[in-house]
Coordinates of N, CA and C in Angstrom, one line a residue:
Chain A
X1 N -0.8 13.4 -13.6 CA 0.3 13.7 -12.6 C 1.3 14.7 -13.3
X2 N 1.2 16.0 -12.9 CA 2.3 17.1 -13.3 C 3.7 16.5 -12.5
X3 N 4.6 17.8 -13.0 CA 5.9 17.4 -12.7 C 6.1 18.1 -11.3
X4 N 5.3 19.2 -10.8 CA 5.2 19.8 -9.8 C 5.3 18.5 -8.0
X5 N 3.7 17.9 -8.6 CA 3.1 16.5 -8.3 C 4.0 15.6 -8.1
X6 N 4.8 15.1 -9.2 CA 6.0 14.3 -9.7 C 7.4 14.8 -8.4
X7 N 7.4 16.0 -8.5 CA 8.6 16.4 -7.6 C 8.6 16.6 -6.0
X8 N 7.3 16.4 -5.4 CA 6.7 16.5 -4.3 C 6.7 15.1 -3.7
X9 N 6.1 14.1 -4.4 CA 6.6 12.8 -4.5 C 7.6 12.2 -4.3
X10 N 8.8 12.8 -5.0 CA 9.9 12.4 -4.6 C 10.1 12.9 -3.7
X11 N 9.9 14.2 -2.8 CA 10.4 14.7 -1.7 C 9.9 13.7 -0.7
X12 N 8.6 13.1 -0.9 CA 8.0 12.2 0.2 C 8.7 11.1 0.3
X13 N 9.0 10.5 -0.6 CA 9.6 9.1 -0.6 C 11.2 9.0 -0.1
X14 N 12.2 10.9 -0.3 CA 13.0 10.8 0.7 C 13.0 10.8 1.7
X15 N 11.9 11.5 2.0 CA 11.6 11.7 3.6 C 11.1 10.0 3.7
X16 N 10.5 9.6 3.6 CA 10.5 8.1 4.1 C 12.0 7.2 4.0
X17 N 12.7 7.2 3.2 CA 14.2 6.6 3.8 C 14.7 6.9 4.5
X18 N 14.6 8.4 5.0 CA 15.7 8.8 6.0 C 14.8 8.3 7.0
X19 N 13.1 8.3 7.1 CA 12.5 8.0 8.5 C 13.2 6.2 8.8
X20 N 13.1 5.5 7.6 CA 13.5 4.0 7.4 C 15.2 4.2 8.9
X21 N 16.3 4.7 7.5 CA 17.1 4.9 8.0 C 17.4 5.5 9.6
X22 N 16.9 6.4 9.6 CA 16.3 6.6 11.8 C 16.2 5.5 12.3
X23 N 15.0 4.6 11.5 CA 15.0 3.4 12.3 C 16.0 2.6 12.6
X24 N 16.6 2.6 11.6 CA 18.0 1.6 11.9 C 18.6 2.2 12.9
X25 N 19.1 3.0 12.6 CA 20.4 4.0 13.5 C 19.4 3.7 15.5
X26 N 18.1 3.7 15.2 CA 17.2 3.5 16.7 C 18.0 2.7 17.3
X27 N 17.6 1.5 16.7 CA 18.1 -0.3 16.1 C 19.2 -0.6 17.2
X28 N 20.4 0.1 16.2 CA 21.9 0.4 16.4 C 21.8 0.7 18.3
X29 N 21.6 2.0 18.2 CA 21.2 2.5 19.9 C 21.1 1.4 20.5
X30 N 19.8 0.8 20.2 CA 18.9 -0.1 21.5 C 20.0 -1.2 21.8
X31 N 20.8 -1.5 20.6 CA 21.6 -2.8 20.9 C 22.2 -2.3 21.6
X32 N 23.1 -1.2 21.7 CA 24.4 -0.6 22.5 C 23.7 -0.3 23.7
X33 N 22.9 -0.2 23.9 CA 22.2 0.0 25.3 C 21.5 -1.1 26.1
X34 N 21.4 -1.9 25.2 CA 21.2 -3.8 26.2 C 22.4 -3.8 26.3
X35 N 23.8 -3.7 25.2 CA 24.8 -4.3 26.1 C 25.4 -3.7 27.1
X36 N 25.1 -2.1 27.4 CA 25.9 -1.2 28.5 C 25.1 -1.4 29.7
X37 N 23.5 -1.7 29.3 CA 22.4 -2.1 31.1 C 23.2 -3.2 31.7
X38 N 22.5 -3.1 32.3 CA 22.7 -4.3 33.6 C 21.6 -5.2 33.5
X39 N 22.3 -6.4 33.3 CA 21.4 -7.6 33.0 C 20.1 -7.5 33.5
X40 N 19.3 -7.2 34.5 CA 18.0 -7.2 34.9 C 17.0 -6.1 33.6
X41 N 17.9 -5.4 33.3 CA 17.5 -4.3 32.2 C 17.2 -4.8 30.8
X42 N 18.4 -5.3 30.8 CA 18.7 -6.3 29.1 C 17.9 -7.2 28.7
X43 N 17.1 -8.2 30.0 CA 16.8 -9.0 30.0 C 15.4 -9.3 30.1
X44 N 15.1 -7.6 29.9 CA 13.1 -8.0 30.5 C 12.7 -7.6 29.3
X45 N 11.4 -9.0 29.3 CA 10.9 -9.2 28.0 C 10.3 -7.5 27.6
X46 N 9.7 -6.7 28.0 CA 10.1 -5.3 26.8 C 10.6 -4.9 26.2
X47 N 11.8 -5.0 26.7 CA 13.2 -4.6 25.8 C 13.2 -5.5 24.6
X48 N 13.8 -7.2 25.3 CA 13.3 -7.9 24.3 C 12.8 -7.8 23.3
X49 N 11.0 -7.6 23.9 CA 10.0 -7.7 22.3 C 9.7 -6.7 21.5
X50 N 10.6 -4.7 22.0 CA 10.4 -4.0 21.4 C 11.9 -4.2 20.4
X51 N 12.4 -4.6 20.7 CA 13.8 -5.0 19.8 C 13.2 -6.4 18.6
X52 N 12.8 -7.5 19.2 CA 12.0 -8.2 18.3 C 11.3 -7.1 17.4
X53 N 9.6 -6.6 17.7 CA 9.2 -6.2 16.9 C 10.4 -4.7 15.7
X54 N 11.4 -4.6 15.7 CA 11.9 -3.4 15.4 C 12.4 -4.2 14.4
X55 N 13.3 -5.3 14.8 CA 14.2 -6.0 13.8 C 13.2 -6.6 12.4
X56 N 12.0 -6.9 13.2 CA 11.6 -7.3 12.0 C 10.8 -6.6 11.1
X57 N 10.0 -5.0 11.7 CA 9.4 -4.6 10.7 C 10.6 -3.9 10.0
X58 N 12.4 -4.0 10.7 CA 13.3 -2.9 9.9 C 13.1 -3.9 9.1
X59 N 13.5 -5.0 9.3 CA 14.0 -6.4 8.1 C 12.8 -6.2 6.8
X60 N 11.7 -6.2 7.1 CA 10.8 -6.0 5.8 C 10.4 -4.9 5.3
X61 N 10.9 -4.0 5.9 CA 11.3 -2.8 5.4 C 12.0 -2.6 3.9
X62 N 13.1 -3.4 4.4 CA 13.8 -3.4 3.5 C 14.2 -3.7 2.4
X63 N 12.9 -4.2 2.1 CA 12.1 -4.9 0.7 C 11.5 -3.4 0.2
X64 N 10.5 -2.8 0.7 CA 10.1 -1.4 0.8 C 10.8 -0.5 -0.1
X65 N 12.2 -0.1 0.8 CA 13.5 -0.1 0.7 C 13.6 0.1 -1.1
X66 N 14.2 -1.1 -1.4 CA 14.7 -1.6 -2.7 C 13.5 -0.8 -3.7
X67 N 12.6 -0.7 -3.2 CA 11.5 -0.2 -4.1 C 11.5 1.0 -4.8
X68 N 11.3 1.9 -3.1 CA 11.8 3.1 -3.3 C 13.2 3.7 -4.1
X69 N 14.2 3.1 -3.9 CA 15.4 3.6 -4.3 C 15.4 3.2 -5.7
X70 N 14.7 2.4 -6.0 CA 14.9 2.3 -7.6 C 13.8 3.2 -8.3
X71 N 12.6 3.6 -7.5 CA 11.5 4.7 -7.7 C 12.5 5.8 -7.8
X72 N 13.7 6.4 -7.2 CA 13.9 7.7 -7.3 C 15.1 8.1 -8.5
X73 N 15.4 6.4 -9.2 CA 16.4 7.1 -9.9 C 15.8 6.7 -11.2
X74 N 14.5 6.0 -11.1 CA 13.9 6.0 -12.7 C 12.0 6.4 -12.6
X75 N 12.2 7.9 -13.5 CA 10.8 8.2 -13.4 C 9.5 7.3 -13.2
X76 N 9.4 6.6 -14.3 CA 8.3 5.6 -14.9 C 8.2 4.6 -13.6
X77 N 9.4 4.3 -12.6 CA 8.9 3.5 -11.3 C 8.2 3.9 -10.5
X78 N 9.0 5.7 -10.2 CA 8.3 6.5 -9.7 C 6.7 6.8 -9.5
X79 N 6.1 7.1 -10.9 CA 5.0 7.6 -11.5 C 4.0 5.9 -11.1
X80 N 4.5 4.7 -11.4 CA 3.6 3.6 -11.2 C 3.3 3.7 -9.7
X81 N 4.8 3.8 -8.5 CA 4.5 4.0 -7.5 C 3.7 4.5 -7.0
X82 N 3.3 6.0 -7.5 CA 2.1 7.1 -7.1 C 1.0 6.3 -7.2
X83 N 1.1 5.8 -8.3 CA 0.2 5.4 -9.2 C -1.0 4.6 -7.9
X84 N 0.0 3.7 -8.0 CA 0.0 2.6 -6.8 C -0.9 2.8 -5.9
X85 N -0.1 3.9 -5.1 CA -0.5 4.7 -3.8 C -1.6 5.4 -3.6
X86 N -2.2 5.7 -4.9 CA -3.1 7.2 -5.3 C -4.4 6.0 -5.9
X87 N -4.3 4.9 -6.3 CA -4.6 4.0 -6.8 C -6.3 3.7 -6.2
X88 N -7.7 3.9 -6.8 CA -8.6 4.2 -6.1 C -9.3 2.6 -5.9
X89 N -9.0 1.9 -6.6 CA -9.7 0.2 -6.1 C -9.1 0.1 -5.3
X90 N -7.2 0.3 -5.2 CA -6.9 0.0 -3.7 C -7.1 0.4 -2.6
X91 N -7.7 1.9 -2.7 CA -8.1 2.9 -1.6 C -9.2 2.2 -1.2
X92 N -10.2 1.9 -1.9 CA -11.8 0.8 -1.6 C -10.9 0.0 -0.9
X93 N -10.1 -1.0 -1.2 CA -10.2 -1.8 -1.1 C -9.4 -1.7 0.7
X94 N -8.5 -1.2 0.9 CA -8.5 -0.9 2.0 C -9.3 0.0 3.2
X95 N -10.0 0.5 2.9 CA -11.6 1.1 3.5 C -12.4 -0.2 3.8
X96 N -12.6 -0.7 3.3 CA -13.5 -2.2 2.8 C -12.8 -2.9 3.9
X97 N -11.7 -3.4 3.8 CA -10.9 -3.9 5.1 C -10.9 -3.3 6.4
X98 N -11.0 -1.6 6.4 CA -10.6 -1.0 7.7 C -8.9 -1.1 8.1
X99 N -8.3 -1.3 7.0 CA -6.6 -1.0 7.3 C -6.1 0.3 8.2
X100 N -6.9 1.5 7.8 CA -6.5 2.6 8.6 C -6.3 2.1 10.7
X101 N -7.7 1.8 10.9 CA -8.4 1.7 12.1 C -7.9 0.4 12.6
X102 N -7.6 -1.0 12.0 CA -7.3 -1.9 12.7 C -5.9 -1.6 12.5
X103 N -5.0 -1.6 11.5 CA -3.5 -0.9 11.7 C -3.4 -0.4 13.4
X104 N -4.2 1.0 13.1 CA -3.8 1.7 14.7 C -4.0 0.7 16.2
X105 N -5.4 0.0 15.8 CA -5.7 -1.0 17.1 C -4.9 -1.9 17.1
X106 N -4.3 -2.9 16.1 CA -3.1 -3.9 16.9 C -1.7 -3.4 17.0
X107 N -1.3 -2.1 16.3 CA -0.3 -1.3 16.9 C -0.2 -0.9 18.0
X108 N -1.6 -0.1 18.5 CA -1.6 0.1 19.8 C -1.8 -1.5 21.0
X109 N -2.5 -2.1 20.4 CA -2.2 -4.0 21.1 C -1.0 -4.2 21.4
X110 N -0.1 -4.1 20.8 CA 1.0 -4.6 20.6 C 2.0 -3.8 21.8
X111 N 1.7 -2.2 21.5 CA 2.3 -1.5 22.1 C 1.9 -1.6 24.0
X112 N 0.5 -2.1 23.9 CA 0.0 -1.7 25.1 C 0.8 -3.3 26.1
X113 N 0.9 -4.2 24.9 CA 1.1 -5.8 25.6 C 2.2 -5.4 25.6
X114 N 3.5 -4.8 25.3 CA 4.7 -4.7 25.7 C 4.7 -3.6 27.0
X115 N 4.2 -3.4 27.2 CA 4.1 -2.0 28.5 C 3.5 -3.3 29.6
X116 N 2.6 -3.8 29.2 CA 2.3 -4.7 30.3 C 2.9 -5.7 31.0
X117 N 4.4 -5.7 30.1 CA 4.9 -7.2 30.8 C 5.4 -6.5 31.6
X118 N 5.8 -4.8 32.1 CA 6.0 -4.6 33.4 C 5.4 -5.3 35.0
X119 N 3.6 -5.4 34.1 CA 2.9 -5.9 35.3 C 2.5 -7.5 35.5
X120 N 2.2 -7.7 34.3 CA 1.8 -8.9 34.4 C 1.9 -9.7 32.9
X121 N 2.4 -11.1 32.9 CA 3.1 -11.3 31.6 C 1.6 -12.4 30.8
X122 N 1.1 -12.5 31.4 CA -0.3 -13.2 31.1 C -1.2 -12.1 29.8
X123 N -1.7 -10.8 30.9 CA -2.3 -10.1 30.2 C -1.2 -9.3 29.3
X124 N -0.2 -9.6 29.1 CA 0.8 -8.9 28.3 C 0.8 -9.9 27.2
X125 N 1.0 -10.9 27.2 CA 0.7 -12.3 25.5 C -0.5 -12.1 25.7
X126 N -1.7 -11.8 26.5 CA -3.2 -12.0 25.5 C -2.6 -10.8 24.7
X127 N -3.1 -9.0 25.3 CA -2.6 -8.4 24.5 C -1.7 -8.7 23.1
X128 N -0.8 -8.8 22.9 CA -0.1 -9.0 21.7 C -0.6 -10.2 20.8
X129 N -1.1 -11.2 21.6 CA -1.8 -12.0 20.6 C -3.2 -11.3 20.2
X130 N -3.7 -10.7 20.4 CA -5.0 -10.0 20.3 C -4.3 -8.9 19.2
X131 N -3.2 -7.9 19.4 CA -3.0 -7.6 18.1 C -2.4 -8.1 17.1
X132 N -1.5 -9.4 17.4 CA -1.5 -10.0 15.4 C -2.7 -10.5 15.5
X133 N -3.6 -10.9 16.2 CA -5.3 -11.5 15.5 C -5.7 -10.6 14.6
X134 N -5.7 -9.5 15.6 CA -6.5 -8.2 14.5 C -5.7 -8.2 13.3
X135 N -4.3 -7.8 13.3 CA -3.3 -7.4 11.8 C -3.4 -8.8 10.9
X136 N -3.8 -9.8 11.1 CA -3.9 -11.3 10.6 C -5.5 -11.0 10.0
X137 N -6.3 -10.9 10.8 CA -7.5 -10.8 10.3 C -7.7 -9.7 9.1
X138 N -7.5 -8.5 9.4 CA -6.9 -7.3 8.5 C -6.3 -7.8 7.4
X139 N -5.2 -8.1 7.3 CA -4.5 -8.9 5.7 C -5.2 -10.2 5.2
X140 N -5.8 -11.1 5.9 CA -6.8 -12.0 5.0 C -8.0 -10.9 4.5
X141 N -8.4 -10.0 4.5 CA -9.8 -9.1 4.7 C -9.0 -8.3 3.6
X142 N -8.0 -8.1 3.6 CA -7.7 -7.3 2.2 C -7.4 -8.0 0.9
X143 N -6.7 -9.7 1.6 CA -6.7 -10.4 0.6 C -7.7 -10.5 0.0
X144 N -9.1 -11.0 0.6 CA -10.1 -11.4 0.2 C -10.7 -10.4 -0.5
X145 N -11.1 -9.3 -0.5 CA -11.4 -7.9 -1.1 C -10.7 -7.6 -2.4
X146 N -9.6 -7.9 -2.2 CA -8.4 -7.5 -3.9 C -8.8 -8.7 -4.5
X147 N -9.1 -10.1 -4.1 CA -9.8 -11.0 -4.9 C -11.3 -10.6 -5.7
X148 N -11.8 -10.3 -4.7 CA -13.2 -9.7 -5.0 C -13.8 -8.3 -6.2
X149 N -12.5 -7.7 -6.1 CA -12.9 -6.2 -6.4 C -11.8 -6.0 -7.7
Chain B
X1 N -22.2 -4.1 -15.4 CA -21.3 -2.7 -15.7 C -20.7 -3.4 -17.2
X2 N -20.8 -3.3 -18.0 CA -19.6 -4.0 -19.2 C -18.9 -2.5 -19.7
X3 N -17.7 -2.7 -20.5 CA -17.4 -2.1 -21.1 C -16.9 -2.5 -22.2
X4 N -16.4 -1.4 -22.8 CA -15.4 -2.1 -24.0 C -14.4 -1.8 -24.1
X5 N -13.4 -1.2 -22.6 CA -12.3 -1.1 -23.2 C -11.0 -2.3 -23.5
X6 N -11.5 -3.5 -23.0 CA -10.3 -4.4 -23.5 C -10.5 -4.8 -25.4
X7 N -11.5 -4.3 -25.8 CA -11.8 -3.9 -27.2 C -11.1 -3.0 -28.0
X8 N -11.1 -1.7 -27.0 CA -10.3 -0.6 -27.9 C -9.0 -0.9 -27.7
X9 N -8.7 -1.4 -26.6 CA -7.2 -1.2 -26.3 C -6.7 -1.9 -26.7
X10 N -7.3 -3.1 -27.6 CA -6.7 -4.6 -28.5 C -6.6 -4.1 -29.7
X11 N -7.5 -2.8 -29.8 CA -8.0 -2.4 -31.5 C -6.5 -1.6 -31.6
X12 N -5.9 -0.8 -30.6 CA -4.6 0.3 -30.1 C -3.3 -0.6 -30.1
X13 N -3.3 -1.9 -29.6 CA -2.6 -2.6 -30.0 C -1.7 -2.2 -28.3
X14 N -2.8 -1.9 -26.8 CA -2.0 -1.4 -26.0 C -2.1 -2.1 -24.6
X15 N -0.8 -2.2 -23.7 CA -1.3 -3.6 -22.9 C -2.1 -2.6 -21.8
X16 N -2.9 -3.1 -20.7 CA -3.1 -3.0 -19.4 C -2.0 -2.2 -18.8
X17 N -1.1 -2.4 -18.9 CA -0.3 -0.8 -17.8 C -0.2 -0.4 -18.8
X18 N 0.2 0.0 -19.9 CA 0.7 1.1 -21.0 C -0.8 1.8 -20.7
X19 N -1.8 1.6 -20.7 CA -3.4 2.0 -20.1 C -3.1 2.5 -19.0
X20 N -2.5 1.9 -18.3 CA -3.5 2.1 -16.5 C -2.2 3.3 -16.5
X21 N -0.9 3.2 -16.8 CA 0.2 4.7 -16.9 C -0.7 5.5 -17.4
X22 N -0.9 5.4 -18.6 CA -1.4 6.6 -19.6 C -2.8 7.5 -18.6
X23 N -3.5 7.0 -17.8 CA -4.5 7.1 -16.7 C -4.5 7.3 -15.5
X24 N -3.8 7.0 -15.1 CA -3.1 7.1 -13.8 C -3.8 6.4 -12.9
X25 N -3.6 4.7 -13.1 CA -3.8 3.9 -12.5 C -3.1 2.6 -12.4
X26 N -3.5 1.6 -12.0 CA -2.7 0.5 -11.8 C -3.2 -0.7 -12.6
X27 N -2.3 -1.7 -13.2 CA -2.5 -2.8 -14.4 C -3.6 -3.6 -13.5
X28 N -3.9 -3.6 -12.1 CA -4.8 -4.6 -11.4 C -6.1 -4.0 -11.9
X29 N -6.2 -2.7 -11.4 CA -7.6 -2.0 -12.0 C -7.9 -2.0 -13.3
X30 N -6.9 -1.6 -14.0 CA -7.9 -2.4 -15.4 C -8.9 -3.4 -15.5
X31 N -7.4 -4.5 -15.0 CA -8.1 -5.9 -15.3 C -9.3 -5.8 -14.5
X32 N -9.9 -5.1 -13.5 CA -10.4 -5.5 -12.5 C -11.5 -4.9 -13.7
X33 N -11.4 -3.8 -13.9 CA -13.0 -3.1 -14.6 C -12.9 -4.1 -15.8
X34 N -11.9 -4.2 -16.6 CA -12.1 -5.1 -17.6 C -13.5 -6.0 -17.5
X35 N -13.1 -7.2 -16.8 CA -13.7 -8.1 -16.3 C -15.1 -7.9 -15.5
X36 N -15.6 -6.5 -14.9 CA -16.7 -6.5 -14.3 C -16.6 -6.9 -13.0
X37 N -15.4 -6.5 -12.1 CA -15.0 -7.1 -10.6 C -15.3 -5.7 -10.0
X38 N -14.6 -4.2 -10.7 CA -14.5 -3.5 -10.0 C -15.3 -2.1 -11.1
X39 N -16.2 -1.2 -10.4 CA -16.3 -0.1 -11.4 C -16.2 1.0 -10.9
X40 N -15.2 1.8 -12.5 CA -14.7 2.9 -11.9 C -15.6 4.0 -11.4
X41 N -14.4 4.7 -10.7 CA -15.3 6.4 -10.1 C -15.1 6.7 -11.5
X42 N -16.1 8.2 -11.4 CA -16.7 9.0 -12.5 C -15.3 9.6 -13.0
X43 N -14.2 9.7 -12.1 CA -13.0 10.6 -12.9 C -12.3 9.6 -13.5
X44 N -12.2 8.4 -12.9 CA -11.2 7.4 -14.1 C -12.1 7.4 -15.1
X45 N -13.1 6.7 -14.7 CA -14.1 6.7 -16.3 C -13.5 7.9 -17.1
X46 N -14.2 8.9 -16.6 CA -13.6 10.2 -18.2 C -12.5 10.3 -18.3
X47 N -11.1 9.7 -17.8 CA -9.4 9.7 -18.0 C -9.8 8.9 -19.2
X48 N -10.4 8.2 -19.0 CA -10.3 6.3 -19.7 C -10.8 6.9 -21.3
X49 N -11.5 7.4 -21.0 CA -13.0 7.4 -22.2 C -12.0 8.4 -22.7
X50 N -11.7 9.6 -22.0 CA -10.7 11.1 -22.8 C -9.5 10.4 -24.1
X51 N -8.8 9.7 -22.8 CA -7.4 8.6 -23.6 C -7.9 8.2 -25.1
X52 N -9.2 7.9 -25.5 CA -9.7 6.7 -26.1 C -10.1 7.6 -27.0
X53 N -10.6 9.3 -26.7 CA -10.9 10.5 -27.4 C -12.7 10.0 -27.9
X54 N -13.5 9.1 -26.9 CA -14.7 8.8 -26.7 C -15.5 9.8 -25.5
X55 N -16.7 9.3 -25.4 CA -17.7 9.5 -24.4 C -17.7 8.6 -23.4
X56 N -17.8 8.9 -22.1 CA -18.1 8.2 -21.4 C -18.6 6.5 -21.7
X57 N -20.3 7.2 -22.2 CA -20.9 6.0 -22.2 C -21.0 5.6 -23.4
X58 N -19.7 5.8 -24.6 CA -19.4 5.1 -25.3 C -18.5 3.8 -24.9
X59 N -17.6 4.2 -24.2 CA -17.4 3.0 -23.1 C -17.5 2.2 -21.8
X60 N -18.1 3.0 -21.7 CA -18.7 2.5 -19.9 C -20.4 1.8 -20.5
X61 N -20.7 1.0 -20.5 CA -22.3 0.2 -21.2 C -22.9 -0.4 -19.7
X62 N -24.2 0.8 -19.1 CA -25.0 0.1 -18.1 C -25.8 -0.6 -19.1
X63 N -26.4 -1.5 -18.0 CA -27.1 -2.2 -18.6 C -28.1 -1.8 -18.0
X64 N -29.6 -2.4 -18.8 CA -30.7 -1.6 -18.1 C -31.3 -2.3 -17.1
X65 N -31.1 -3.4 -16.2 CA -31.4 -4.1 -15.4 C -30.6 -3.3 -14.2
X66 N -29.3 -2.6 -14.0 CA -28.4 -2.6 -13.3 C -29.0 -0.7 -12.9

């Protein structure tokens, strides 16, 4: 890893705090805007469960977070983090799981079960249970593979 | 797949990340080839073997069954 490599990296990992940071500031919004709706607004499970799911992937984010920030003010965190990231058993090992592809399908689950409780709140919890199955199945499948490999 | 670098790297006096840094990988991957769980691609191999100022298949040992 050059220093070129080294300095590109860091540009990535700030651009990932400020994306972090956006999220919050979203966050911030969405609250001020349940409390300015009108209760029928504030109160439907969409709003709800896209505020649920926010708070909590910001909250473990923010573990992430602590990572990063200490990656950018000491090289050698930096360089392991690449490392990490660039890291080719863990690249198998997530191929081997299908992280990419199930990622996007209980993201999109998730997303599609929150659009549904406009219509129907039945097929709106299978949906969302159908994507943490998948993202649950997904992280035992990686567990099991980083055991394996 | 055996190898021998938890050999050299004991002979070096060097841990698992001071390795997987010096290569540009991670302390899990070592252990992992160490032990025969995981085997490297052809470009760690020659980082590994380079580091060690070896051959390849001075430390990478197929076996002839495999």
């Amino acid at each position: 890893m050059n220093a070129t490599s080294l300095e590109q990296y860091r540009n990535k990992i700030r651009r990932r705090m400020n994306a972090f940071r956006a999220g919050w500031l979203f966050y911030v919004l969405l609250v001020a805007a349940r409390n300015l709706a009108n209760e029928r607004f504030a109160e439907h499970p969409a709003f709800s469960g896209l505020m649920g799911f926010m708070v909590g992937g910001l909250l473990v984010g923010i573990i992430g977070m602590g990572k990063l920030h200490k990656a950018l003010k000491d090289d050698t965190a930096l360089r392991r983090l690449y490392n990490k990231e660039h890291d080719e058993r863990m690249q198998a090992i997530r191929a081997k799981a299908g992280v990419p592809v199930t990622l996007l399908m209980g993201a999109g689950l998730q997303a599609a079960g929150l659009v549904a409780t406009f219509f129907d709140m039945t097929v709106a919890l299978t949906l969302i249970a159908a994507g943490l199955a998948v993202l649950l199945v997904t992280l035992a499948l990686k567990a099991w593979y980083s055991r394996r490999m | 797949m055996n190898t021998r670098i938890k050999e050299l790297r004991k002979a070096r006096k060097l841990s698992q990340e001071e390795l997987a840094d010096a290569v540009g990988t991670t302390r899990q991957t070592i252990t992992s080839i160490e032990t025969g769980k995981y085997i490297a691609s052809l470009p760690l191999a020659y980082r590994i073997a380079k580091y060690f100022g070896l051959k390849i298949e001075d430390v990478f040992l197929l076996e002839e069954e495999e």
